[in-house]
XYZ file of N, CA and C in Angstrom:
189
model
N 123.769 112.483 109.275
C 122.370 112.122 109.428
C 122.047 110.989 108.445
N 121.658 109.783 108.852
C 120.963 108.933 108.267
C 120.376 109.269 106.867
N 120.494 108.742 106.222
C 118.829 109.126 104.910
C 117.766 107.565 104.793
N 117.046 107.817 103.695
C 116.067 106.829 104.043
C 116.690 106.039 102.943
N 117.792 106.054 102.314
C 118.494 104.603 101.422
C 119.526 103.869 102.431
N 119.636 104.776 103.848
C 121.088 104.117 104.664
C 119.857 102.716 105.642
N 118.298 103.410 105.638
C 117.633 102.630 106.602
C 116.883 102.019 105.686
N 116.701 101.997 104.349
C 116.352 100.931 103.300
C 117.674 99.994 103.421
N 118.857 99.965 103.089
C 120.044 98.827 103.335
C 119.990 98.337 104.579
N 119.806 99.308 105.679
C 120.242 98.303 106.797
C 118.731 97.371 107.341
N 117.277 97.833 106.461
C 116.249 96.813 107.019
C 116.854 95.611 105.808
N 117.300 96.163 104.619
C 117.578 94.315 103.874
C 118.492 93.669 104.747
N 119.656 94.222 105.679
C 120.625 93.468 105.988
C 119.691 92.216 106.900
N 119.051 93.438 107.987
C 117.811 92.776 109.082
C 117.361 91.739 108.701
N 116.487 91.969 107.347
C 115.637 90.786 106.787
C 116.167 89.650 106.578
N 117.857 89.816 105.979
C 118.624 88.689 105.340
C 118.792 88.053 107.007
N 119.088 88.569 107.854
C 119.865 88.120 109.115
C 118.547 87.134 109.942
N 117.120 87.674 109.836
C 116.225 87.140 110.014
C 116.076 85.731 109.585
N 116.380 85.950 107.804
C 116.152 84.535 107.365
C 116.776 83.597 107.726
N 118.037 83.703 107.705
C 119.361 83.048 108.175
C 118.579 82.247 109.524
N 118.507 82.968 110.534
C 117.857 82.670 111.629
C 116.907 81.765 111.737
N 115.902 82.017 110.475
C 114.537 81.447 111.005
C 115.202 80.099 110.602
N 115.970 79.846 109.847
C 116.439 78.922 108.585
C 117.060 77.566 109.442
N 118.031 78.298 110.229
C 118.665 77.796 111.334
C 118.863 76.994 112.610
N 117.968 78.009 113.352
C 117.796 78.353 114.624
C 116.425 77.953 115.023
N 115.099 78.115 114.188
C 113.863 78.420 115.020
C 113.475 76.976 114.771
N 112.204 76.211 115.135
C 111.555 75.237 115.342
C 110.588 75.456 113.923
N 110.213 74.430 113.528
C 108.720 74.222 112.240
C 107.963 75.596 113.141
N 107.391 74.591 114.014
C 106.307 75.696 114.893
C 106.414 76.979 114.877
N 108.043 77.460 115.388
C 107.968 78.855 115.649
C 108.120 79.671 114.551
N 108.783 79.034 113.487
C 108.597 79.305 111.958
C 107.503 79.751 111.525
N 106.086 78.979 111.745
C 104.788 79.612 111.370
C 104.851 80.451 112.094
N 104.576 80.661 113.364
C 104.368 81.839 113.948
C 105.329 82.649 113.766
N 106.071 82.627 113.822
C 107.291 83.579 112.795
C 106.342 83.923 111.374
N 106.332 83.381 110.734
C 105.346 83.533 109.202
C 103.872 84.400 109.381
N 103.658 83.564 110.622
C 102.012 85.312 110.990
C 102.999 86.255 111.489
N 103.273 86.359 112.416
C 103.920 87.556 113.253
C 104.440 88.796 111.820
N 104.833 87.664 110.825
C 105.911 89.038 109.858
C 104.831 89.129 108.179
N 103.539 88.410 108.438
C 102.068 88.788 107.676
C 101.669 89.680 108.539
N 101.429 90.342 109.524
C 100.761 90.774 110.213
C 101.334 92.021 109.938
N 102.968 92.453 110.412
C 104.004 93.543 110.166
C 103.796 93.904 108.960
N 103.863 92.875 107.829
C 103.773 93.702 106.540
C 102.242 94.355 105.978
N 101.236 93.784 106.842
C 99.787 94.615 106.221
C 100.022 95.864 107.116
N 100.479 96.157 108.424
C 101.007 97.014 108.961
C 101.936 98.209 107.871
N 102.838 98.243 107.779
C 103.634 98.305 106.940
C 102.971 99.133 105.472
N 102.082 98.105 104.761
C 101.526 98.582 103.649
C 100.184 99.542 103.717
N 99.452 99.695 105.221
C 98.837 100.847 105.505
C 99.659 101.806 106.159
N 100.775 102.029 106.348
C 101.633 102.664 106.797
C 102.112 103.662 105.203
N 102.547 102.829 104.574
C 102.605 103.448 103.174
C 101.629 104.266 102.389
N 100.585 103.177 103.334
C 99.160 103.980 102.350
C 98.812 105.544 102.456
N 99.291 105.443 103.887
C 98.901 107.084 104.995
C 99.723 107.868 104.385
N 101.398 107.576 103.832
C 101.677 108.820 103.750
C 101.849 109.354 102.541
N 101.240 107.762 101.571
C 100.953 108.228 99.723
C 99.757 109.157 100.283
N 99.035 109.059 100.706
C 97.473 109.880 101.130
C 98.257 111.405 101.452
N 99.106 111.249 102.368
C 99.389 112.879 102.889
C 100.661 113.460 101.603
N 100.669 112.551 100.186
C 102.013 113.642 99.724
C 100.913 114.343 98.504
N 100.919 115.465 98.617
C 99.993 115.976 97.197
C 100.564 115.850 95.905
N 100.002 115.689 94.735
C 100.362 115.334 93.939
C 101.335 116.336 93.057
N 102.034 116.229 92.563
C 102.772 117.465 91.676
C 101.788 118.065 90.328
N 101.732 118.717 90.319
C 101.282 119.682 89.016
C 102.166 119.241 87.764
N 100.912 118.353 86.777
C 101.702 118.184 85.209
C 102.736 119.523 84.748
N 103.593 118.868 84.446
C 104.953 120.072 84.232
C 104.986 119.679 82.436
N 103.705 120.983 81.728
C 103.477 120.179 80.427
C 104.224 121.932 79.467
């Protein structure tokens, strides 16, 4: 079974393979829109995080 450090490595591989790409391959143009499209994913993303800091309860000071 997967864990969430095997799908933390394989989104950096993604990201690196992305850049490569945009670097490469894509047009000025599609570059910006490439540049919103992956602003857009990451405010996505960071309310995504937000929801499930919201749903973990906090631990009890262990004093």
């Amino acid at each position: 079974m997967p864990t969430f450090e095997d799908f933390g490595r394989k989104l950096d591989r993604e990201i690196e393979r992305l850049r490569e790409l945009t670097t490469k391959k894509i047009t000025p143009a599609a570059r910006l829109k490439t540049a919103q499209s992956l602003r857009r994913m990451s405010e996505k993303l960071a309310q995504m995080a937000a929801d499930i800091e919201a749903k973990v309860e906090p631990k009890a000071d262990s004093r």
